[in-house]
Each structure stands twice: as C-alpha cells, then as structure tokens.
Coordinates of C-alpha atoms in Angstrom, one line a residue:
Chain A
M1 CA -24.2 10.0 -23.3
V2 CA -21.3 12.4 -24.1
V3 CA -20.4 14.4 -20.9
R4 CA -18.2 16.7 -21.7
G5 CA -15.9 14.9 -24.5
V6 CA -15.5 11.5 -22.8
R7 CA -18.5 8.7 -23.5
H8 CA -20.1 6.5 -21.1
S9 CA -22.5 4.1 -21.0
L10 CA -23.7 5.2 -17.1
V11 CA -24.2 8.8 -16.1
F12 CA -23.9 9.3 -12.3
P13 CA -25.3 12.4 -11.2
A14 CA -22.6 13.5 -9.5
D15 CA -20.7 14.3 -12.7
I16 CA -24.1 16.4 -14.7
V17 CA -25.3 18.0 -11.8
R18 CA -22.5 19.8 -10.3
P19 CA -19.9 20.2 -12.8
V20 CA -19.1 24.0 -10.9
M21 CA -18.2 21.2 -7.3
A22 CA -16.7 18.9 -10.3
D23 CA -14.2 21.1 -10.4
D24 CA -12.3 21.0 -13.7
Q25 CA -9.1 22.5 -12.4
T26 CA -7.0 19.6 -12.6
P27 CA -3.5 20.5 -12.1
R28 CA -2.0 19.5 -15.7
P29 CA -3.5 19.6 -19.4
P30 CA -6.6 17.3 -19.4
G31 CA -5.9 14.9 -22.5
Q32 CA -2.7 12.9 -22.5
P33 CA -1.9 10.7 -19.6
D34 CA 1.4 11.5 -17.5
D35 CA 4.6 9.1 -19.0
Y36 CA 5.0 7.8 -15.2
P37 CA 2.4 7.7 -12.3
S38 CA 3.1 10.3 -9.7
G39 CA 5.0 10.7 -6.4
A40 CA 4.1 7.6 -3.8
G41 CA 3.2 6.2 -7.2
Q42 CA 6.9 6.5 -8.2
G43 CA 8.2 5.7 -4.6
W44 CA 6.8 2.5 -4.5
T45 CA 8.1 1.6 -7.9
A46 CA 11.7 2.4 -7.6
L47 CA 11.8 0.4 -4.4
S48 CA 10.1 -3.1 -5.9
Y49 CA 12.6 -3.0 -8.3
L50 CA 15.8 -2.9 -6.5
V51 CA 14.1 -5.1 -4.0
G52 CA 12.7 -7.4 -7.1
G53 CA 15.5 -8.4 -9.1
M54 CA 18.0 -8.7 -5.9
L55 CA 14.8 -11.4 -5.3
V56 CA 14.2 -12.8 -8.9
W57 CA 18.8 -12.4 -9.6
G58 CA 19.7 -14.1 -6.4
F59 CA 17.0 -17.0 -6.0
I60 CA 18.2 -17.5 -9.6
G61 CA 21.1 -17.1 -8.4
W62 CA 20.9 -20.5 -6.1
L63 CA 19.2 -22.3 -8.0
V64 CA 22.5 -22.7 -10.0
D65 CA 24.1 -22.9 -6.7
Q66 CA 22.1 -26.1 -6.0
W67 CA 22.6 -27.6 -10.1
L68 CA 26.4 -26.9 -10.1
D69 CA 27.3 -27.5 -6.3
T70 CA 29.8 -23.9 -5.6
G71 CA 28.4 -23.7 -2.1
G72 CA 27.4 -19.4 -2.4
V73 CA 29.1 -18.1 -5.1
A74 CA 26.8 -17.7 -7.3
T75 CA 23.8 -17.0 -4.8
G76 CA 25.5 -14.0 -4.5
I77 CA 26.7 -13.4 -8.0
G78 CA 22.8 -13.5 -8.3
F79 CA 22.2 -10.5 -6.1
V80 CA 24.8 -8.2 -6.8
L81 CA 23.0 -8.7 -10.6
G82 CA 20.1 -8.2 -9.6
M83 CA 20.8 -5.3 -7.5
A84 CA 22.7 -3.8 -10.8
G85 CA 19.3 -4.7 -13.0
G86 CA 17.8 -3.5 -10.6
V87 CA 19.9 -0.5 -10.7
I88 CA 19.4 0.5 -14.4
L89 CA 15.4 0.1 -14.8
V90 CA 14.9 2.4 -12.0
I91 CA 17.2 4.5 -13.8
R92 CA 15.7 3.7 -16.9
R93 CA 12.3 3.7 -16.1
L94 CA 11.9 6.4 -13.3
G95 CA 15.3 8.8 -14.4
T96 CA 14.7 9.9 -17.5
P97 CA 14.0 13.2 -17.3
T98 CA 10.2 14.3 -19.3
Chain B
M1 CA -15.5 -8.6 22.6
F2 CA -15.4 -8.1 27.0
G3 CA -14.1 -11.7 27.7
Q4 CA -10.5 -10.6 28.0
A5 CA -10.9 -7.2 29.9
N6 CA -12.8 -9.3 32.4
V7 CA -10.4 -11.6 33.0
L8 CA -7.5 -9.2 33.1
A9 CA -9.1 -7.3 36.1
A10 CA -10.4 -10.8 36.9
G11 CA -6.4 -11.2 37.8
Q12 CA -4.9 -12.9 35.5
A13 CA -3.4 -11.3 32.8
E14 CA -3.6 -12.1 29.8
F15 CA -0.2 -10.7 28.6
P16 CA 1.8 -10.2 26.2
P17 CA -0.9 -10.3 22.9
S18 CA -0.5 -12.7 20.4
V19 CA -1.5 -13.6 16.9
E20 CA -4.7 -16.1 18.6
D21 CA -5.9 -12.6 20.2
F22 CA -6.6 -11.8 16.8
Y23 CA -8.7 -14.9 15.9
L24 CA -12.0 -14.1 17.6
P25 CA -14.6 -16.3 19.1
S26 CA -17.3 -17.7 16.5
I27 CA -21.5 -16.0 16.7
L28 CA -23.3 -18.6 14.3
P29 CA -22.8 -21.8 15.3
W30 CA -21.9 -19.7 19.0
G31 CA -19.0 -20.4 20.8
A32 CA -17.6 -23.2 18.6
H33 CA -14.3 -23.9 18.5
D34 CA -12.0 -23.7 15.6
S35 CA -15.8 -22.3 13.0
Y36 CA -14.9 -19.1 11.6
W37 CA -17.9 -18.5 8.8
V38 CA -19.7 -16.6 11.0
T39 CA -17.5 -14.5 13.9
K40 CA -17.7 -9.8 14.2
F41 CA -15.9 -9.3 11.5
T42 CA -18.4 -10.7 9.2
L43 CA -20.8 -8.7 11.3
M44 CA -18.9 -6.2 10.9
I45 CA -18.2 -6.4 6.8
W46 CA -21.8 -6.8 6.7
I47 CA -22.4 -3.5 8.3
A48 CA -20.3 -1.8 6.6
V49 CA -21.0 -2.6 3.1
G50 CA -25.2 -2.0 4.1
V51 CA -23.3 1.7 6.0
L52 CA -22.4 3.1 2.6
I53 CA -25.3 1.3 0.3
I54 CA -28.1 2.8 2.8
F55 CA -25.7 6.7 2.5
F56 CA -24.8 7.1 -0.7
L57 CA -28.2 5.7 -1.5
A58 CA -30.3 8.1 1.5
T59 CA -27.8 12.3 0.2
Y60 CA -28.8 11.1 -3.4
R61 CA -32.4 10.5 -2.9
N62 CA -33.5 13.9 -4.3
P63 CA -30.4 15.6 -5.5
K64 CA -30.7 19.5 -5.9
L65 CA -29.2 22.2 -8.0
V66 CA -28.8 24.5 -4.4
P67 CA -27.0 20.6 -2.5
T68 CA -28.5 20.0 1.4
K69 CA -25.7 19.2 3.8
K70 CA -26.4 15.5 3.1
Q71 CA -26.2 16.3 -0.4
W72 CA -22.8 18.0 -0.3
F73 CA -21.2 15.4 1.6
A74 CA -22.0 12.3 -0.4
E75 CA -20.4 14.4 -3.4
S76 CA -18.0 16.7 -1.8
I77 CA -16.1 12.6 -1.2
Y78 CA -16.8 11.8 -4.7
G79 CA -15.3 15.0 -6.1
F80 CA -12.1 14.7 -4.3
V81 CA -11.4 10.7 -5.3
R82 CA -12.5 11.1 -8.1
N83 CA -10.4 15.1 -8.9
N84 CA -7.5 14.6 -6.4
I85 CA -6.9 10.5 -7.4
S86 CA -9.1 10.0 -11.0
V87 CA -8.1 12.8 -13.1
D88 CA -4.8 12.9 -11.6
M89 CA -3.5 10.5 -12.0
I90 CA -5.3 9.3 -14.6
G91 CA -5.9 12.1 -17.4
H92 CA -9.5 13.0 -18.4
Q93 CA -10.2 9.7 -19.1
G94 CA -10.0 9.0 -15.4
V95 CA -13.9 10.1 -14.6
R96 CA -14.8 6.8 -16.1
F97 CA -12.5 5.1 -13.0
A98 CA -14.4 7.1 -9.7
P99 CA -17.0 4.8 -9.0
Y100 CA -14.6 2.4 -8.5
F101 CA -12.0 4.0 -6.8
T102 CA -15.3 6.0 -4.8
T103 CA -16.0 2.2 -3.2
L104 CA -13.0 1.5 -3.1
F105 CA -11.8 4.6 -1.0
C106 CA -14.9 4.5 1.3
F107 CA -15.0 0.8 1.6
V108 CA -11.2 1.1 3.0
L109 CA -11.9 3.5 4.6
V110 CA -15.0 2.5 6.6
T111 CA -13.2 -0.8 7.8
N112 CA -10.7 0.3 8.8
A113 CA -11.8 3.0 11.0
F114 CA -13.5 -0.6 12.8
A115 CA -9.7 0.0 15.0
I116 CA -10.7 2.9 16.8
I117 CA -14.7 2.7 17.6
P118 CA -15.6 1.5 20.4
L119 CA -17.2 -1.8 20.5
F120 CA -15.8 -3.0 17.9
Q121 CA -12.9 -2.1 18.2
I122 CA -10.4 -4.3 15.6
S123 CA -10.3 -4.1 11.8
P124 CA -11.5 -6.9 9.3
N125 CA -8.4 -5.7 7.2
S126 CA -6.3 -6.7 10.3
H127 CA -6.6 -10.7 8.7
I128 CA -5.0 -10.9 5.4
A129 CA -7.8 -12.1 3.8
F130 CA -9.0 -9.4 3.4
P131 CA -7.5 -6.4 1.9
A132 CA -6.1 -10.1 0.0
I133 CA -9.0 -9.6 -2.2
L134 CA -9.3 -6.1 -2.2
A135 CA -5.4 -5.9 -4.0
V136 CA -7.0 -9.0 -6.5
I137 CA -9.4 -6.8 -8.1
S138 CA -7.7 -3.8 -8.0
Y139 CA -4.9 -6.8 -10.2
V140 CA -7.5 -7.9 -12.2
L141 CA -8.9 -4.6 -12.6
F142 CA -5.4 -3.0 -14.3
N143 CA -4.2 -5.6 -16.9
Y144 CA -7.8 -6.3 -18.2
I145 CA -7.5 -2.8 -19.0
G146 CA -4.2 -3.4 -20.1
I147 CA -5.4 -5.6 -22.0
R148 CA -8.5 -4.7 -23.4
H149 CA -6.7 -1.1 -24.6
H150 CA -2.9 -2.3 -25.7
G151 CA -4.0 -5.6 -27.2
F152 CA -3.5 -9.1 -25.8
G153 CA 0.7 -9.5 -26.5
K154 CA 1.1 -5.8 -27.2
Y155 CA 0.2 -5.6 -24.1
F156 CA 3.3 -7.6 -22.3
K157 CA 5.4 -6.2 -24.8
H158 CA 5.1 -2.5 -23.7
A159 CA 4.3 -3.3 -19.8
L160 CA 7.8 -5.7 -19.2
I161 CA 10.2 -4.4 -21.9
P162 CA 12.3 -0.9 -20.3
P163 CA 14.2 0.5 -22.6
A164 CA 17.2 -0.4 -22.5
P165 CA 19.7 -2.1 -25.3
W166 CA 19.0 -5.2 -26.4
Y167 CA 22.0 -6.9 -24.9
I168 CA 20.4 -6.5 -21.3
L169 CA 17.4 -7.3 -21.6
P170 CA 16.9 -10.8 -20.3
L171 CA 18.7 -8.9 -17.8
L172 CA 15.4 -6.6 -16.8
I173 CA 13.1 -8.8 -18.2
P174 CA 12.2 -11.0 -14.8
I175 CA 12.8 -8.2 -13.0
E176 CA 10.3 -6.8 -14.8
A177 CA 7.1 -9.9 -14.5
F178 CA 9.1 -10.0 -11.0
S179 CA 7.6 -6.3 -10.2
T180 CA 4.8 -5.7 -12.5
F181 CA 2.6 -9.2 -11.6
I182 CA 4.0 -10.9 -8.9
I183 CA 5.4 -7.3 -6.3
R184 CA 2.2 -5.3 -6.8
P185 CA -0.4 -7.0 -5.8
F186 CA 0.9 -8.8 -2.6
S187 CA 2.4 -5.4 -1.6
L188 CA -1.1 -3.7 -2.2
A189 CA -2.5 -7.1 0.3
V190 CA 0.0 -6.6 2.8
R191 CA 1.2 -3.7 3.4
L192 CA -2.9 -3.0 4.9
F193 CA -3.7 -5.7 6.1
A194 CA 0.8 -5.2 7.5
N195 CA -0.7 -1.7 8.9
M196 CA -3.7 -3.0 10.9
F197 CA -2.5 -5.4 11.7
A198 CA 1.0 -4.0 13.6
G199 CA -2.1 -0.6 14.8
H200 CA -4.5 -3.4 16.8
M201 CA -1.7 -5.3 18.4
L202 CA 0.5 -1.8 19.5
L203 CA -3.2 -0.7 21.3
L204 CA -4.0 -3.9 22.9
V205 CA 0.2 -4.3 23.7
F206 CA -0.4 -0.7 26.5
T207 CA -4.6 -1.3 27.4
L208 CA -3.0 -4.4 28.6
G209 CA 0.4 -3.8 30.3
G210 CA -1.3 -1.2 32.0
F211 CA -3.6 -3.5 33.9
A212 CA -1.1 -6.3 33.7
M213 CA 0.9 -4.2 35.3
L214 CA -2.4 -3.2 38.1
N215 CA -2.3 -6.4 37.8
A216 CA 0.9 -7.4 39.4
N217 CA 1.8 -4.3 41.5
A218 CA -0.5 -2.0 43.0
W219 CA 1.6 0.1 43.4
L220 CA 2.4 0.4 39.9
A221 CA -0.7 2.3 38.6
P222 CA 0.9 5.3 38.2
V223 CA 2.7 3.8 34.8
S224 CA -0.6 1.9 34.3
V225 CA -2.0 5.5 34.3
V226 CA 0.7 6.3 32.2
S227 CA 0.2 2.6 29.4
W228 CA -3.3 3.7 29.0
V229 CA -2.1 7.3 28.2
M230 CA -0.3 5.8 25.7
T231 CA -3.6 3.8 23.7
V232 CA -5.0 7.2 23.8
A233 CA -2.5 9.3 22.3
L234 CA -1.9 6.3 19.7
T235 CA -5.4 6.3 19.3
L236 CA -5.6 9.3 17.6
L237 CA -1.9 8.4 15.3
E238 CA -4.1 5.1 14.3
A239 CA -6.9 7.3 13.0
L240 CA -4.4 8.7 11.1
V241 CA -3.0 6.2 9.5
I242 CA -5.7 5.1 9.1
V243 CA -6.7 7.6 7.1
L244 CA -3.9 7.6 5.2
Q245 CA -3.7 3.6 4.8
A246 CA -7.1 3.8 2.9
Y247 CA -6.2 6.8 0.7
V248 CA -2.6 5.1 0.0
F249 CA -4.4 2.3 -1.0
T250 CA -6.6 4.0 -3.8
V251 CA -3.9 6.2 -5.2
L252 CA -1.5 3.0 -6.3
S253 CA -4.8 0.9 -7.3
A254 CA -5.2 4.3 -9.9
S255 CA -1.2 4.5 -10.5
Y256 CA -1.3 1.2 -11.9
I257 CA -4.0 1.8 -13.9
Q258 CA -2.4 4.3 -16.4
G259 CA 0.2 2.6 -16.5
A260 CA -1.4 0.1 -18.1
L261 CA -3.2 3.0 -20.2
A262 CA -0.2 5.2 -20.9
E263 CA 1.5 5.4 -24.1
E264 CA 4.9 5.2 -24.8
H265 CA 8.1 5.4 -26.4
Chain C
M1 CA 47.6 -18.7 24.9
D2 CA 45.0 -18.0 27.8
V3 CA 41.8 -15.9 26.2
L4 CA 41.8 -12.5 28.5
A5 CA 38.9 -12.0 26.4
A6 CA 36.4 -12.7 24.1
V7 CA 33.2 -11.8 21.8
N8 CA 30.3 -13.8 21.3
G9 CA 26.8 -13.2 19.1
S10 CA 26.7 -12.5 15.4
T11 CA 29.0 -10.1 14.0
A12 CA 26.3 -10.9 11.1
A13 CA 24.8 -8.3 13.1
I14 CA 26.7 -5.6 13.6
G15 CA 28.2 -6.1 10.1
Y16 CA 24.7 -4.5 9.4
G17 CA 24.0 -2.4 11.8
L18 CA 27.9 -0.7 10.3
A19 CA 26.7 -0.9 6.9
A20 CA 23.0 0.2 7.1
I21 CA 25.1 4.3 9.1
G22 CA 26.1 5.0 5.6
P23 CA 22.9 4.5 3.1
G24 CA 20.7 6.3 6.3
I25 CA 22.7 8.7 6.1
G26 CA 23.3 9.1 1.9
V27 CA 19.2 8.9 1.3
G28 CA 18.4 11.5 4.1
L29 CA 20.9 14.8 2.4
V30 CA 19.2 13.5 -1.5
F31 CA 15.7 13.7 -0.2
A32 CA 17.0 16.8 1.9
A33 CA 18.5 18.3 -0.7
Y34 CA 15.4 17.8 -3.3
I35 CA 12.5 19.5 0.0
Q36 CA 14.9 22.8 -0.6
S37 CA 15.4 22.6 -4.3
T38 CA 11.4 22.2 -4.4
A39 CA 11.5 25.2 -1.2
R40 CA 13.0 27.5 -3.3
Q41 CA 12.2 26.8 -6.7
P42 CA 8.6 24.7 -6.7
E43 CA 8.7 24.9 -10.5
S44 CA 11.1 22.4 -10.6
S45 CA 10.0 19.7 -8.7
R46 CA 8.6 18.2 -11.8
M47 CA 12.3 17.9 -13.5
T48 CA 14.1 17.5 -10.3
L49 CA 12.4 14.2 -9.4
P50 CA 14.2 12.0 -11.3
Y51 CA 17.2 12.5 -10.0
V52 CA 15.8 11.8 -6.5
W53 CA 15.5 8.3 -7.7
I54 CA 18.5 7.4 -9.4
G55 CA 20.2 8.5 -6.0
F56 CA 18.6 7.1 -4.8
A57 CA 18.2 3.1 -6.2
V58 CA 22.2 3.5 -6.2
I59 CA 22.6 4.1 -2.4
E60 CA 19.5 1.6 -1.3
A61 CA 21.4 -0.9 -3.1
L62 CA 24.6 -0.6 -0.9
A63 CA 22.5 -1.2 1.7
L64 CA 20.1 -4.0 0.7
F65 CA 23.2 -5.4 0.2
G66 CA 23.9 -5.0 3.7
I67 CA 20.4 -7.2 4.5
A68 CA 21.7 -10.0 1.9
F69 CA 25.3 -10.2 2.6
G70 CA 24.2 -10.5 5.9
F71 CA 22.1 -13.7 5.7
I72 CA 24.8 -15.0 3.2
W73 CA 27.3 -14.6 5.2
A74 CA 26.0 -15.5 8.2
K75 CA 27.3 -18.7 11.0

C-alpha cells in the first residue's frame, strides 16, 4: 500500500497511527537524498581515505620492494603516492561545495 | 561473576587485569575448560533479544490514538530513529529502513548497557564476534541495496570511480575500493568493540586496583577509596559512551545506505 | 675520544613526537575556525563544511607521514 507517497509492502502502525508524532518537518525537503553523507559520515570517510590510501599504496610499494629489492625506497614512494591519492580523493569527494 | 572479587578480598590480588578476564567460565557444561559455547555472554544475548521482543510487543498490544505511557515511550524510540537517523540521512526513502535501524539501535544499546548493569557488568560487544556480525549485516545490506538500485556493474562503477581526470584514476581506484569495501565494515565492528573493551578494562583497573592497594598495605585505604570514586565517575562516562556508540553505529549504517542509493554525477 | 654524554633509545620516537606538534595545532585551528564561523553565521555551516575536510586532509597527511616514517626509519 502507499503511505504518504511511498509504497510499502509491510506497514507499521507507528507510521499510520501517529502522523503528528511522526513529525514530517525534516530540516531538508523530502525527495532528493543529499549528495554527501553528513557530519560523522564525512569525517570517518575523510580519515579512511587518508589512512587507506597510505596503507594500500604502501603495501603495493612494499611488494615492489620485495620484488625488485630496492631496500625501502619503493615502500617510501608508495606511502607518499598513497597519501597524495588520499588527499586528492578527499578534496574531490568531500571538498566540492554543493 | 563474584569469583574475582572474592579472591581479591581474600588477599590474592589479580592485578593488573588482562585479556584473560574477558573469557568467562562456561555454563553448559558447568566449569568446563576451553568450552565457550554457553557462557554468561550467551545468556546476555538471549536476555537482550527477549527484552526487546517483549517490550515492543507488549507496548503495541492495543495501540490507541492517544497513546498510553508505554506506547508513547516505544513510539518515541521508533520516532527518534526514524526521524533523526533514517529520514535525516536517507531522505524520505529512509522510512523503509527505519525498522532495521530501530532494531539495530535498540539491540546495540541494550547489549552495551549490560556493561554497567549490576550482576552483568560486561558487554557482549567486548568480544569482537558480536560487533563483527552486526557490521557484516550492515555491509551486506548496503551493498545489496546498491546493487539492486543501480544494477551490478553500474553500482561498482558509481562506488569506485571518483570525479577526477582520467590519468590519476589508477592511483585513486585501489584507495576507493579499499576504503569502501574493506575499511567500512572493519571500522564499524572495531569502533564498537574497542569502545566496549576499553570501557570495561578501565572499570576493571580502577576496581581491582583499589582492592590490590588495600591488600598490599592497609595505610593505602584512602587511595583505594579515591580509586573506587574514579570507578563511579567512569561508570557515568561509560553510560555516555554506550548511548553514543549505539547512535554512531546506526548513523553510519544509514549513511552507507544513503551513499549506495545516491544518484550522482 | 671519550664519550662524555649519550642518549640511548629510539630517536624515531622523539622524531614522531616532534612531528605530531604541528598537525595537532593545525587541525585544532581548522575546527576552531569552523566552529567560530558557524557561531557567527549558522546558515553558512553547510557551505564551509567542504573546506573543513580539505584542510583536515592536507594537515592530517603530514601527521600520518609522521607515523609511517617513524616505523620506516626506526632502527
């Protein structure tokens, strides 16, 4: 059935019985979800891009190191590249104003 | 559960507490070594599930238009999760997910709350297994929702390809993949686990430390009392952490589902 | 030549400690600016939030380098 414009297959009483309680005054107009997760989600995303970038490319750099036996240089390059990649990702995904 | 305190009071301090203190004795079979299938944790999980089912069933037995007190309480919880978490993060499609988020929030809240309730005094979430399963459920859910909404190939294209010029994409795509598909579930589980583990460990340190000091030298009694006052203060802090971690787990799950459903670029 | 004084231990640990000062102050400045600007004009909070993440990412990069190179350069 359709409740307030959204089709549900299973409707819970709290969604019908208490329209006043349900309090449809959400701060943003319903309809379009936001482009970015807000607040806490963005913070953890930024941190995970930075740390993840460093880990992934550091690991790839370490593998190259083991293969070519360059004694640590490739790992260092991997860390720096990964960090640069992480920063670029944060700027592109979270840094463009809506 | 009184074993440790009794041993301490008898004069053998088990200070400092270690990871071994998190392995509780087996209940079925009673006292067996290395058998962890039925312990206090199992009972706590069953009690949590029972409490939640009975609570929501009983308060919604005969719903009235002007709510009774219990009905209002249950509706407040559902309304809070639905409005401030589901609809805020996902938009009006969020109503579909509100039951899952309410269950998740209430379950994490109740199991976390066992950390400060007398006679239980440890949270099942201080073993990595329980947060791990909850994180896996959220992980499978947001990926499934994304794949069902966008189609299999388009979902991965949308999730993995950031808005950047084509020549640096090879640098960025492994980072995106790692961040979205590995760090997300891992961090969901570890965040909850680490908070509960650390909270319980702190309470253990201050409680057992008070006993250990008392057993070492009777003149240290005032310092022991200070240690126990710290335990009370930390219990209050733990209450805050309990609610906050339940909220953060649910909000992040909602945010991942929102990311999977977003139409962009 | 006689050794008159010596310091034993890990200079990587000292290096990491020194490296953590700058980013700590920097991230504090970024979030302090965001909180102040939101306090002065709350409607601007959504507009300035992306710049918070840019600033945080660039500054935190240096802090994370500190950790990583602390392990690489430790003896």
